[in-house]
mmCIF file of C-alpha atoms in Angstrom:
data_model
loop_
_atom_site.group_PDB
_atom_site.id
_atom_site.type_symbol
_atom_site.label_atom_id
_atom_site.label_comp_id
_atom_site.label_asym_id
_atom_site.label_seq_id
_atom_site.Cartn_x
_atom_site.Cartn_y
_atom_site.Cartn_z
ATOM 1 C CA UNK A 1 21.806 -27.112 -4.743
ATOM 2 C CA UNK A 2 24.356 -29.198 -2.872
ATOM 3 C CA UNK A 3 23.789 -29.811 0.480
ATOM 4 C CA UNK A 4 27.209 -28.333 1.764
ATOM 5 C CA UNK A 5 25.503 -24.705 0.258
ATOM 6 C CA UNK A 6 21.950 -25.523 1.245
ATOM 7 C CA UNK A 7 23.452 -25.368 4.950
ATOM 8 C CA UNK A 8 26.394 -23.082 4.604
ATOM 9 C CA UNK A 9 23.817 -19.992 2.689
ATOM 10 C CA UNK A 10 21.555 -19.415 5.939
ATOM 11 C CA UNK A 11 24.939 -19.009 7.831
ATOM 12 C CA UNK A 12 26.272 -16.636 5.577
ATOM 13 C CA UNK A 13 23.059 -14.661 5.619
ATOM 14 C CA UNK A 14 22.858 -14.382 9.249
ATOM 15 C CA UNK A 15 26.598 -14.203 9.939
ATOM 16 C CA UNK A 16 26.485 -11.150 7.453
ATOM 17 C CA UNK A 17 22.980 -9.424 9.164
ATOM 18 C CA UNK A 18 24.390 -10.216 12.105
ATOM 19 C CA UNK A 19 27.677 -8.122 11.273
ATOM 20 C CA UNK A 20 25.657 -5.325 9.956
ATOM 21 C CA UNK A 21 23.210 -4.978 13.477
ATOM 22 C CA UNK A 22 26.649 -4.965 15.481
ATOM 23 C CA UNK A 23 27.694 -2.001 13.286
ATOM 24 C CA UNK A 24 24.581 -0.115 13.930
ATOM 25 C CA UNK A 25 25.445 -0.491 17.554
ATOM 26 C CA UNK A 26 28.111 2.281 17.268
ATOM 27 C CA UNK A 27 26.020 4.422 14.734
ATOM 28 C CA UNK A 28 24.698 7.530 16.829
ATOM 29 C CA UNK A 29 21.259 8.483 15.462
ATOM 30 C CA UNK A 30 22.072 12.110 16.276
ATOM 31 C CA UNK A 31 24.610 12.090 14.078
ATOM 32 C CA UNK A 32 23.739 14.220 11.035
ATOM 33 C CA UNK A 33 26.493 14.425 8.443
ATOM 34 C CA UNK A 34 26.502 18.201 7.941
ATOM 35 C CA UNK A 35 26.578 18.907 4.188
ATOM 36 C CA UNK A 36 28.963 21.670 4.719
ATOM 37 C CA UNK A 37 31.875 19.918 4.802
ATOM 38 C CA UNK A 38 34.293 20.730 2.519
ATOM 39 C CA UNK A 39 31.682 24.067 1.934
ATOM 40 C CA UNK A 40 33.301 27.571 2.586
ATOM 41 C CA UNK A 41 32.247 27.947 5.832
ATOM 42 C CA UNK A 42 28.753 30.276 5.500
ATOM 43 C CA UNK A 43 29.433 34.080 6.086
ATOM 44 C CA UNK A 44 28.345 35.740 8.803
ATOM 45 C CA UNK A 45 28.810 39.499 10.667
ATOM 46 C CA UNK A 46 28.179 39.220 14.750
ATOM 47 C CA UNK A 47 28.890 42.236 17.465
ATOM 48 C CA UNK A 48 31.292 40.321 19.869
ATOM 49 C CA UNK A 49 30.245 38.840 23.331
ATOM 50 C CA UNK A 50 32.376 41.831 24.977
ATOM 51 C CA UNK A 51 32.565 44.462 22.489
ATOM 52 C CA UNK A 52 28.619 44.682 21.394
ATOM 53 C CA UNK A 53 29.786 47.499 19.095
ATOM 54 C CA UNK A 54 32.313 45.534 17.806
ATOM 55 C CA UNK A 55 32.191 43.183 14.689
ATOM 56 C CA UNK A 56 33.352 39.747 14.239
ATOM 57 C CA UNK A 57 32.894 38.025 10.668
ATOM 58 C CA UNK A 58 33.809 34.699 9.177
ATOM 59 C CA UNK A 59 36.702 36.850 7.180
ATOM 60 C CA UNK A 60 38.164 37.288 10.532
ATOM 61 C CA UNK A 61 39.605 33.411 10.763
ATOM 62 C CA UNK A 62 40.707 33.406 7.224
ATOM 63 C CA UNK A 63 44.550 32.857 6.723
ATOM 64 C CA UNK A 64 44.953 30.132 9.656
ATOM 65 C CA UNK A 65 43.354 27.074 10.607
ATOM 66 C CA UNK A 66 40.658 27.333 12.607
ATOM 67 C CA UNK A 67 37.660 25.605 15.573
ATOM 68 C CA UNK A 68 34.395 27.472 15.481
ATOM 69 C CA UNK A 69 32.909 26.063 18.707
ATOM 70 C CA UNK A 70 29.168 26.759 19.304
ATOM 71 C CA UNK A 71 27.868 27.060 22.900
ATOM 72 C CA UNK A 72 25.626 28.221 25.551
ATOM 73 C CA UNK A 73 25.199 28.482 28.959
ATOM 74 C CA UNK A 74 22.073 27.023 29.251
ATOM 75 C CA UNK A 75 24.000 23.384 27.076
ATOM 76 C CA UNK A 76 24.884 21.134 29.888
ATOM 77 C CA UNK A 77 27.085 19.468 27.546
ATOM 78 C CA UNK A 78 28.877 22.538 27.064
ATOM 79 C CA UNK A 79 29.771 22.913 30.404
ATOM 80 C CA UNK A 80 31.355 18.820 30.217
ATOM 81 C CA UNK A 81 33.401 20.091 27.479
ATOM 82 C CA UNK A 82 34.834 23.346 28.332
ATOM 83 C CA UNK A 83 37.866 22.506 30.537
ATOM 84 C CA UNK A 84 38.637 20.387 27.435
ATOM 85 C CA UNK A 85 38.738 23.715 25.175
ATOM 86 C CA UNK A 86 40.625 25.298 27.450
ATOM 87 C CA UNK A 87 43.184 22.325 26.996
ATOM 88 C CA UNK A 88 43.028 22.351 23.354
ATOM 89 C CA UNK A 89 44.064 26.178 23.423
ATOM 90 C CA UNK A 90 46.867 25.577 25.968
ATOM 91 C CA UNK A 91 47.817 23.191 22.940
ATOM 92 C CA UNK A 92 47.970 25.999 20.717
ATOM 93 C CA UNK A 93 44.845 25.775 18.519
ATOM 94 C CA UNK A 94 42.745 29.190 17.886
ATOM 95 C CA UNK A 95 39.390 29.031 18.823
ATOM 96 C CA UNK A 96 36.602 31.197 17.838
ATOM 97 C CA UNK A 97 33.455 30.739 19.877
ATOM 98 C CA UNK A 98 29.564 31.121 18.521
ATOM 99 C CA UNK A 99 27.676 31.980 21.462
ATOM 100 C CA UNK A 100 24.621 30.503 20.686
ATOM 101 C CA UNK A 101 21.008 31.646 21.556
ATOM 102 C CA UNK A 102 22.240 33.072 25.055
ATOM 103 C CA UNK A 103 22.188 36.144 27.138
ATOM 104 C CA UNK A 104 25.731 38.444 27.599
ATOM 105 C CA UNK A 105 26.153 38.380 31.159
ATOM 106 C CA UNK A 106 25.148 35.062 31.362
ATOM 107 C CA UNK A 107 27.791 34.185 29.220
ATOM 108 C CA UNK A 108 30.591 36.763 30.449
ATOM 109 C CA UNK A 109 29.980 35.110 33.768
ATOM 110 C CA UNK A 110 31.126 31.915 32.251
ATOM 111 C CA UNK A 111 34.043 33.144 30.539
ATOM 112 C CA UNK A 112 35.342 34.283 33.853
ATOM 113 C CA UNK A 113 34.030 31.206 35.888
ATOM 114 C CA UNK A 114 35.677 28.516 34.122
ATOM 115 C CA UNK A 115 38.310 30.285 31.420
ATOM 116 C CA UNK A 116 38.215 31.541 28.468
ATOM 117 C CA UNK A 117 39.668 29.366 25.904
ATOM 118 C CA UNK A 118 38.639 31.535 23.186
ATOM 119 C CA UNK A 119 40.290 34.513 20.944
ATOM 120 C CA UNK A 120 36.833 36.053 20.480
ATOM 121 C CA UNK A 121 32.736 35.243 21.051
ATOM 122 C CA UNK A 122 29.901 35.811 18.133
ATOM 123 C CA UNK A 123 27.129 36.828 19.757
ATOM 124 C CA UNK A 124 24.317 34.687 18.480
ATOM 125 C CA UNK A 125 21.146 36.208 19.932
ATOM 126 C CA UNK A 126 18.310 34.906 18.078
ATOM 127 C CA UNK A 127 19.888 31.700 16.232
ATOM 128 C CA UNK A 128 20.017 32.871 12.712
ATOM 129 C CA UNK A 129 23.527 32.629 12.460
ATOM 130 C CA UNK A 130 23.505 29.127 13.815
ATOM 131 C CA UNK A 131 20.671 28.317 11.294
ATOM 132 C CA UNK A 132 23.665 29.434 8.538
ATOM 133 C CA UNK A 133 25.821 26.826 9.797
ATOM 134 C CA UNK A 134 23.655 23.792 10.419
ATOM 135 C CA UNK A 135 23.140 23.948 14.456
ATOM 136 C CA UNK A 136 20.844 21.767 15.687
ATOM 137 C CA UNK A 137 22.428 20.760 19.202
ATOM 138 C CA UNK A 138 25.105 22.290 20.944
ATOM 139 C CA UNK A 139 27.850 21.925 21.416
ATOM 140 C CA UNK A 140 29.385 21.985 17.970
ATOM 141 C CA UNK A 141 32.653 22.174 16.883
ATOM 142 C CA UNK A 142 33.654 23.315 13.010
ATOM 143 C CA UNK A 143 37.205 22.653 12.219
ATOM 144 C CA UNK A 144 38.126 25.173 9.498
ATOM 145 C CA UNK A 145 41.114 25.513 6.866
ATOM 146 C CA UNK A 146 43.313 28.288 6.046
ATOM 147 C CA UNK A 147 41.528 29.125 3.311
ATOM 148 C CA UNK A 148 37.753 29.231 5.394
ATOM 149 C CA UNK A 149 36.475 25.931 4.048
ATOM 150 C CA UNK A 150 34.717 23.737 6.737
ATOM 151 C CA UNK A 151 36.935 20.798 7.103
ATOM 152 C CA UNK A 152 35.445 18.785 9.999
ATOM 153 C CA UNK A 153 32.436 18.804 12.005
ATOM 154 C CA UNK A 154 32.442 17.556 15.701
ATOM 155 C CA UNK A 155 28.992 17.213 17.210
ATOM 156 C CA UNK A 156 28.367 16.996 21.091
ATOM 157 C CA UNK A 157 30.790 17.649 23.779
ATOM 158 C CA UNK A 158 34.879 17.695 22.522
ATOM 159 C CA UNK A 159 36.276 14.092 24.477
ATOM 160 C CA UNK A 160 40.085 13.893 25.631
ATOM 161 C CA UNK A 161 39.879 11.277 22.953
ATOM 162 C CA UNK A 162 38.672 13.641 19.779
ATOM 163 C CA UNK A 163 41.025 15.909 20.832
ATOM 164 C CA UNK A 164 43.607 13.366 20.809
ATOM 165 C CA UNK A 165 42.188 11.413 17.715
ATOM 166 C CA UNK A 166 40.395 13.531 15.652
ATOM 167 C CA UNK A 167 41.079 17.741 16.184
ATOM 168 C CA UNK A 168 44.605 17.480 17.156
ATOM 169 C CA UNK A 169 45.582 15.498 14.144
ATOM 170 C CA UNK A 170 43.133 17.023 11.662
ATOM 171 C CA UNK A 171 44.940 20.796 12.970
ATOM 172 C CA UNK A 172 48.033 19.846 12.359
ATOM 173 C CA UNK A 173 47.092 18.085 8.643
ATOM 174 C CA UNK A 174 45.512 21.077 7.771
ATOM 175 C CA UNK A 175 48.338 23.522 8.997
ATOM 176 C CA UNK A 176 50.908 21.421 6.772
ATOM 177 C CA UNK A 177 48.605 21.724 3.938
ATOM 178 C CA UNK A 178 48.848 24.975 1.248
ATOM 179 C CA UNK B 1 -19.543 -25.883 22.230
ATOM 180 C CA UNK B 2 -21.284 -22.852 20.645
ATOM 181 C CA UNK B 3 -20.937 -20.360 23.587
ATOM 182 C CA UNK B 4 -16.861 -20.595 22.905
ATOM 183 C CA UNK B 5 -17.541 -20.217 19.026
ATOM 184 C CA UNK B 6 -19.938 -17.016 19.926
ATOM 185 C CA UNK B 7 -16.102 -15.665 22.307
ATOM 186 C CA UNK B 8 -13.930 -16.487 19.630
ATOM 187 C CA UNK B 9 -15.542 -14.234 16.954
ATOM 188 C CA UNK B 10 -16.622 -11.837 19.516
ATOM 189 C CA UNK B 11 -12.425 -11.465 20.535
ATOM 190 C CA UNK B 12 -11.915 -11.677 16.754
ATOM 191 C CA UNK B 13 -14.418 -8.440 16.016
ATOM 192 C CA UNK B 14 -12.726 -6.610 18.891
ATOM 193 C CA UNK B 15 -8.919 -7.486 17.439
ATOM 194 C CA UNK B 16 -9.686 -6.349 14.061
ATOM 195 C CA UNK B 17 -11.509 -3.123 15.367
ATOM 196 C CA UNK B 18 -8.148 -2.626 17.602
ATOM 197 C CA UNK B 19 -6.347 -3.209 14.157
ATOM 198 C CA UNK B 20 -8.412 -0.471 12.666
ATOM 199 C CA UNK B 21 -8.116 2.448 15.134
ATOM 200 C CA UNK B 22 -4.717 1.468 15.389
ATOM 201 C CA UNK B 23 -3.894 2.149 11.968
ATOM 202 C CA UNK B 24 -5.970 5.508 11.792
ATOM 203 C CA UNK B 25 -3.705 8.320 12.561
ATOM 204 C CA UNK B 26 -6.029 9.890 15.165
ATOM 205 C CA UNK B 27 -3.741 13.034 16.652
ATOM 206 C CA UNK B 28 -4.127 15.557 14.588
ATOM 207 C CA UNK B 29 -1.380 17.974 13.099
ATOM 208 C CA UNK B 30 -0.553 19.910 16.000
ATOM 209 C CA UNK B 31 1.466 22.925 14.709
ATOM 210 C CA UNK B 32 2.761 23.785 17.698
ATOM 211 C CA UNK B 33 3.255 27.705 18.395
ATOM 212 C CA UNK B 34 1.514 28.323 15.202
ATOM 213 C CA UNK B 35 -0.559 30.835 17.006
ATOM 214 C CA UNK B 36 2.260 33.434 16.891
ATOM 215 C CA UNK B 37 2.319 33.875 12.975
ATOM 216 C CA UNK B 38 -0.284 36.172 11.738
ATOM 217 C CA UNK B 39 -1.846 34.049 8.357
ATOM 218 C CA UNK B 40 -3.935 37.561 7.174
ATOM 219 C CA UNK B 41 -1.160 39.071 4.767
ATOM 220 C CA UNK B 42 1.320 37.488 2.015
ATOM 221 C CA UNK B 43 1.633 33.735 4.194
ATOM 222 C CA UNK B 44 -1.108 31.106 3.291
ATOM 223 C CA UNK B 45 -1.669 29.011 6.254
ATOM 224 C CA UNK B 46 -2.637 25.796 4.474
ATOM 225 C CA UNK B 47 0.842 25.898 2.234
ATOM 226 C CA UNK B 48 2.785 26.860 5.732
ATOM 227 C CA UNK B 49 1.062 23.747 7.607
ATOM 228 C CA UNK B 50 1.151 21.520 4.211
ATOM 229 C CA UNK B 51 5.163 22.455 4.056
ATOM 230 C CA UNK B 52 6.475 22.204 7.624
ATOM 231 C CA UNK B 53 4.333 18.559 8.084
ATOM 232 C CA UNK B 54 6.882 17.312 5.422
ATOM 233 C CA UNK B 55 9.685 18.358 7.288
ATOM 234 C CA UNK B 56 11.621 16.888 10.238
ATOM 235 C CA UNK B 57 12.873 18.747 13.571
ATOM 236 C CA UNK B 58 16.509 17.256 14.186
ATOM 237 C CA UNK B 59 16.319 17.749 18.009
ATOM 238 C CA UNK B 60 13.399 15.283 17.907
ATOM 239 C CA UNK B 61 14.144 13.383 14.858
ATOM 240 C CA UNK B 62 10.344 11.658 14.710
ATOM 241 C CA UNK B 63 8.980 14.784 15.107
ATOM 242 C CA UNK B 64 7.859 17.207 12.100
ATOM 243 C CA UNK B 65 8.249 20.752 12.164
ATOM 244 C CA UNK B 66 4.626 21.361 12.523
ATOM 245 C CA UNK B 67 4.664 18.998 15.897
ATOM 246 C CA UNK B 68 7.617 19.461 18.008
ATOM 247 C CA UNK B 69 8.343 21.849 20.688
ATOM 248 C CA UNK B 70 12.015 22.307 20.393
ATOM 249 C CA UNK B 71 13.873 25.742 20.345
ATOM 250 C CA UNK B 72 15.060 24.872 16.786
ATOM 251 C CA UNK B 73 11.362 24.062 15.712
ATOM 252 C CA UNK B 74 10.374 27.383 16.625
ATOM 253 C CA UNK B 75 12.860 29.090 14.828
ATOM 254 C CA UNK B 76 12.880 26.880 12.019
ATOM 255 C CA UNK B 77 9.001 27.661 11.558
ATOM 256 C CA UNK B 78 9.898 31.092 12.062
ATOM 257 C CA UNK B 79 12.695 31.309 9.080
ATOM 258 C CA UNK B 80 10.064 29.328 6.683
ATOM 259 C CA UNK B 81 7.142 31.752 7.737
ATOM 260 C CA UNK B 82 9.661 34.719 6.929
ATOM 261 C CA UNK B 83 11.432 33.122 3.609
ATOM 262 C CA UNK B 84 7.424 32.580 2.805
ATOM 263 C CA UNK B 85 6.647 35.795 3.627
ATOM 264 C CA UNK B 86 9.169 37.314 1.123
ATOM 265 C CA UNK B 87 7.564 35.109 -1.801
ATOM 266 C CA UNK B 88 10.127 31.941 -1.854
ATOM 267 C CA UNK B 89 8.645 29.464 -3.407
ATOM 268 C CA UNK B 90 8.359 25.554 -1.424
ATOM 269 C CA UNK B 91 11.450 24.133 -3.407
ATOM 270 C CA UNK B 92 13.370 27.365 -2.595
ATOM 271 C CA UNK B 93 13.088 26.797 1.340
ATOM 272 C CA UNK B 94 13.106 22.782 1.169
ATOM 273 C CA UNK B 95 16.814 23.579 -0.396
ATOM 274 C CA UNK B 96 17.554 26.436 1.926
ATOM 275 C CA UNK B 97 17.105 23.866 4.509
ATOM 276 C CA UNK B 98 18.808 21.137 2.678
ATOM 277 C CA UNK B 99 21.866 22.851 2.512
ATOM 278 C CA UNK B 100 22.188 23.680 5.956
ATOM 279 C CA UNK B 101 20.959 20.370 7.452
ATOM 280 C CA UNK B 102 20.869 17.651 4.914
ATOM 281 C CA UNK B 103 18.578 15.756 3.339
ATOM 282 C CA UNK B 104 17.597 14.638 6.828
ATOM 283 C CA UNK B 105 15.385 17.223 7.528
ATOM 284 C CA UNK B 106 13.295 15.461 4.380
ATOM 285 C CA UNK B 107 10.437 12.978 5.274
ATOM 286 C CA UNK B 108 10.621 11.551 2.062
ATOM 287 C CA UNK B 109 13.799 11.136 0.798
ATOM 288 C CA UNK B 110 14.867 12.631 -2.930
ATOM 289 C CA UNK B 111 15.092 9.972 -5.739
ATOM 290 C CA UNK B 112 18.804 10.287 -6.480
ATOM 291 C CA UNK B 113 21.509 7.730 -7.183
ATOM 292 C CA UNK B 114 22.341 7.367 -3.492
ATOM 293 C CA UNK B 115 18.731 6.832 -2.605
ATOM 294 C CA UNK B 116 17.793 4.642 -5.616
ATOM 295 C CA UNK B 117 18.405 1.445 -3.065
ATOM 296 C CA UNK B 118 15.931 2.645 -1.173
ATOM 297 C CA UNK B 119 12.988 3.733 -3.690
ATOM 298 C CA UNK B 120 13.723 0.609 -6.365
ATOM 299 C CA UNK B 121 15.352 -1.778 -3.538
ATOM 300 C CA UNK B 122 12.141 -3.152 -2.449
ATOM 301 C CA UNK B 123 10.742 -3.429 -6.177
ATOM 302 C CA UNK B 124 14.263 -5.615 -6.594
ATOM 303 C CA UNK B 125 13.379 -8.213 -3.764
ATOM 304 C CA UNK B 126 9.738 -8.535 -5.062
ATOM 305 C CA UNK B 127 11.459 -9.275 -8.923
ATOM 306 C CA UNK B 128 13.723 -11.854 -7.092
ATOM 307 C CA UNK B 129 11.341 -13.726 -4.510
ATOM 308 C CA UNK B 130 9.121 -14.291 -7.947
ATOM 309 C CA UNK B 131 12.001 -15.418 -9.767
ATOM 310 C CA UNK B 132 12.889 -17.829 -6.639
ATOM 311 C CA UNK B 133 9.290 -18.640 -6.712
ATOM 312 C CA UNK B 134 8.930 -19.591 -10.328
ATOM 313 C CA UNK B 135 12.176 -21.272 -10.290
ATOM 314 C CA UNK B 136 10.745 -23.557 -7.604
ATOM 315 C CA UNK B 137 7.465 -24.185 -8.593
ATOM 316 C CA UNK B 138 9.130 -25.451 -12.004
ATOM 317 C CA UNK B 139 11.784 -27.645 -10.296
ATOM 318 C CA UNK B 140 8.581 -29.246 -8.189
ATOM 319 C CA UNK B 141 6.771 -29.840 -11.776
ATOM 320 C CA UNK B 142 9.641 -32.127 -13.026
ATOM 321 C CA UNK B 143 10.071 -33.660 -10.017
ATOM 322 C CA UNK B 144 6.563 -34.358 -9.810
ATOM 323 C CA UNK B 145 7.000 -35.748 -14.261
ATOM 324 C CA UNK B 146 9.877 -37.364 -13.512
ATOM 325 C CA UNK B 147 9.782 -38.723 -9.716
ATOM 326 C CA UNK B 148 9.298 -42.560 -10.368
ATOM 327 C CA UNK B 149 11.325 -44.582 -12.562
ATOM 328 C CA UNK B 150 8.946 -46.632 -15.390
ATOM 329 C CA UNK B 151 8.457 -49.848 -13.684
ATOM 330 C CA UNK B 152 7.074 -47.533 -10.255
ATOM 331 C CA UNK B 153 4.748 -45.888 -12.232
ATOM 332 C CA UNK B 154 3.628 -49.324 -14.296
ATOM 333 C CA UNK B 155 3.197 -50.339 -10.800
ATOM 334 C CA UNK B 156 1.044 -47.022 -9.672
ATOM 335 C CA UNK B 157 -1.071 -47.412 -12.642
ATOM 336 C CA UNK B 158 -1.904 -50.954 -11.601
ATOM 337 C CA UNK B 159 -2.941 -50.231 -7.736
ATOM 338 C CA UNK B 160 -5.038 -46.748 -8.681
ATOM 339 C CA UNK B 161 -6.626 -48.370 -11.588
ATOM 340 C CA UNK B 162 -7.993 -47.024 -14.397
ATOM 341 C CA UNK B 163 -9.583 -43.780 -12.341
ATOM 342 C CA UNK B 164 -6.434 -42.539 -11.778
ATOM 343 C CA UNK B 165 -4.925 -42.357 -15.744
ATOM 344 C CA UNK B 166 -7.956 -43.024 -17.615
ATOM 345 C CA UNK B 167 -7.305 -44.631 -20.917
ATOM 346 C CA UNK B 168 -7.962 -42.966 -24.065
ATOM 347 C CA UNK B 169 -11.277 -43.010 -25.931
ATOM 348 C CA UNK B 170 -12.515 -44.180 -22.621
ATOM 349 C CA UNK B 171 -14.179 -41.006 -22.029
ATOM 350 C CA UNK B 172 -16.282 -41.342 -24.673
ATOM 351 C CA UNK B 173 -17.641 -44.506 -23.909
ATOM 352 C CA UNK B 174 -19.395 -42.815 -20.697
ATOM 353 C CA UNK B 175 -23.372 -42.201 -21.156
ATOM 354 C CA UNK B 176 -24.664 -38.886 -22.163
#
C-alpha cells in the first residue's frame, strides 16, 4: 500500500463516521415514518365534538385539500401549537380536528378559550380511531389531498417554521395538483 | 507477595460474578395492567404475553407492550386482546399493527431487501476482516521467505550454525 493511502484511509474513515454521527444529531428518535403516507387516509365515522348526534367521516374532507390535526387537552404540546392553527386557518387552510382520547367539555372549553381554528372536531373517546391512523403522541398533523390520500405527516407541535416550510408549501402543491 | 495474589483473584471472582448477574435478565416480564383481561374464554394467556413481549410501545420506544405503562400500551394490549379474542391469528395482528405504525413497533426486524444490511451486514464484515486477515498473514509469509537478500542469509546461516538450518541427512546421523 503506498504510504500516501496508508495515512490518507484512517482519515477518510473517520472523516466519513464522523459525518454520519453529526447527521444523527438532527435525527429525532421519535420520529416514526408513518407508513400511511401516500395511503388513503383510513376511514372512520365520529359524532362531532358539538353535535354528539351528529356524524363526521373521512368522506367529509374529500374534494379539497386537507390538515387532520389530532389533539387533546390534557397534550401540553397541543396547547404550544394552537395559536399556530389558528394562524394557519387565518391563512386559509381547512382544518379538521381529531379530538383525541378527551372529555367534551373539557375540550369545548378550549375551543372557546383559545379559538377555534377548526371547521369541525371527531370525537375520539376511547382511541380507536387514532389507533386507525397511527397516533402514538399528540399532536399530529395529517396533510391530506383532494382525493383523501395522506400526503404528509407532521408529528409534535406545528412551528412558525413548518408552517412556513413544510404545510404552507405542501397546501398549495397539492391544491395545484389534479 | 501471596496475600496480593490471594486479592487479585478474589476481585477477579467477584468481577466475573458481576459479569454474570449482569448479563442475566433478572426483571421479569411485567405485563403491566394484564390483570384487567379475563384469560378463561377464547384468549390464551401464554400466546397474549408471548405476542405483546415481541412488540414495542412507541411512547417508550425500549419498552415492550407487555412492560410499559403508557396510555397507548393499554390500548394497544387492549386491541390485540380483542383482535385475539375474535380468532386473528399472530401474523394477522403483527400486520394490523404494521400498517398503522411501521415496522417499528417490531423487535426484530423483517428480513426484507431494506433490512438485508442489517441481518447479512455483520456476516459481510466477518467475510472481509478474514479476507484482510488472510491477505496479511500471506504478505508476512513472503516477507518472512524473502526478507534478506542471499549474501544476509549466507551470513545468518554462518552465526546460528548448523542448529538453526540443519543440513540434510544430518538427521539421520543422530543416535537412536
Amino acid at each position: 500500500m503506498p504510504a500516501f493511502a496508508r495515512y490518507l484511509a484512517p482519515l477518510l474513515a473517520f472523516l466519513a463516521l464522523a459525518a454520519l454521527l453529526y447527521k444523527g444529531l438532527d435525527i429525532d428518535p421519535r420520529t416514526i415514518p408513518s407508513p400511511l403516507i401516500d395511503k388513503p387516509a383510513p376511514a372512520f365515522k365520529l359524532p362531532e365534538l358539538k353535535h354528539p348526534d351528529k356524524f363526521i367521516s373521512n368522506a367529509d374532507f374529500q374534494g379539497k385539500v386537507t390538515l387532520l390535526n389530532v389533539w387533546a387537552t390534557w397534550c401540553v404540546a397541543c396547547r404550544q401549537e394552537h395559536q399556530n392553527l389558528v394562524l394557519l386557518r387565518q391563512k386559509g387552510v381547512d382544518i379538521y380536528g381529531l379530538n383525541y382520547k378527551d372529555k367534551r367539555p373539557a375540550a369545548e372549553q378550549w375551543l372557546q378559550q383559545f379559538g377555534n381554528p377548526y371547521i369541525v372536531n371527531a370525537f375520539d373517546a376511547d382511541g380507536r380511531v387514532g389507533i386507525d391512523w397511527g397516533v402514538y403522541g399528540t399532536p399530529e398533523t395529517f396533510v391530506i389531498d383532494k382525493h383523501g390520500i395522506i400526503r404528509h405527516k407532521h408529528i409534535g407541535p406545528i412551528t412558525l417554521n413548518a408552517i412556513e416550510n413544510e404545510i404552507l408549501p405542501l397546501v398549495k402543491k397539492l391544491r395545484e395538483a389534479n | 507477595m501471596r496475600h496480593e495474589r490471594f486479592a487479585s483473584r478474589y476481585i477477579q471472582l467477584i468481577l466475573v460474578l458481576l459479569v454474570t448477574l449482569m448479563s442475566v435478565n433478572i426483571t421479569p416480564v411485567r405485563a403491566a395492567g394484564l390483570e384487567a383481561f379475563d384469560f378463561t374464554g377464547k384468549v390464551d394467556e401464554d400466546r397474549f404475553k408471548a405476542l405483546i413481549v415481541q412488540l414495542r410501545c412507541l411512547v417508550c420506544q425500549n419498552q415492550s407492550l407487555a412492560d410499559s405503562d403508557a396510555e397507548l400500551a393499554h390500548d394497544l394490549r387492549r386491541e390485540i386482546y380483542e383482535m385475539m379474542d375474535q380468532g386473528k391469528t399472530d401474523k394477522q395482528i403483527v400486520d394490523f399493527l404494521v400498517a398503522r405504525y411501521g415496522e417499528f413497533v417490531l423487535y426484530k426486524p423483517r428480513v426484507e431487501p431494506r433490512t438485508w444490511i442489517l441481518w447479512y451486514g455483520p456476516f459481510g464484515l466477518l467475510v472481509i476482516g478474514l479476507l484482510v486477515l488472510m491477505i496479511t498473514v500471506r504478505k508476512r509469509k513472503n516477507q518472512r521467505e524473502t526478507g534478506f537478500s542471499e549474501q544476509e542469509q549466507q551470513r545468518l546461516n554462518e552465526l546460528l550454525g548448523d542448529e538453526a538450518n540443519p543440513e540434510p541427512g544430518q538427521e539421520g546421523d543422530k543416535p537412536a
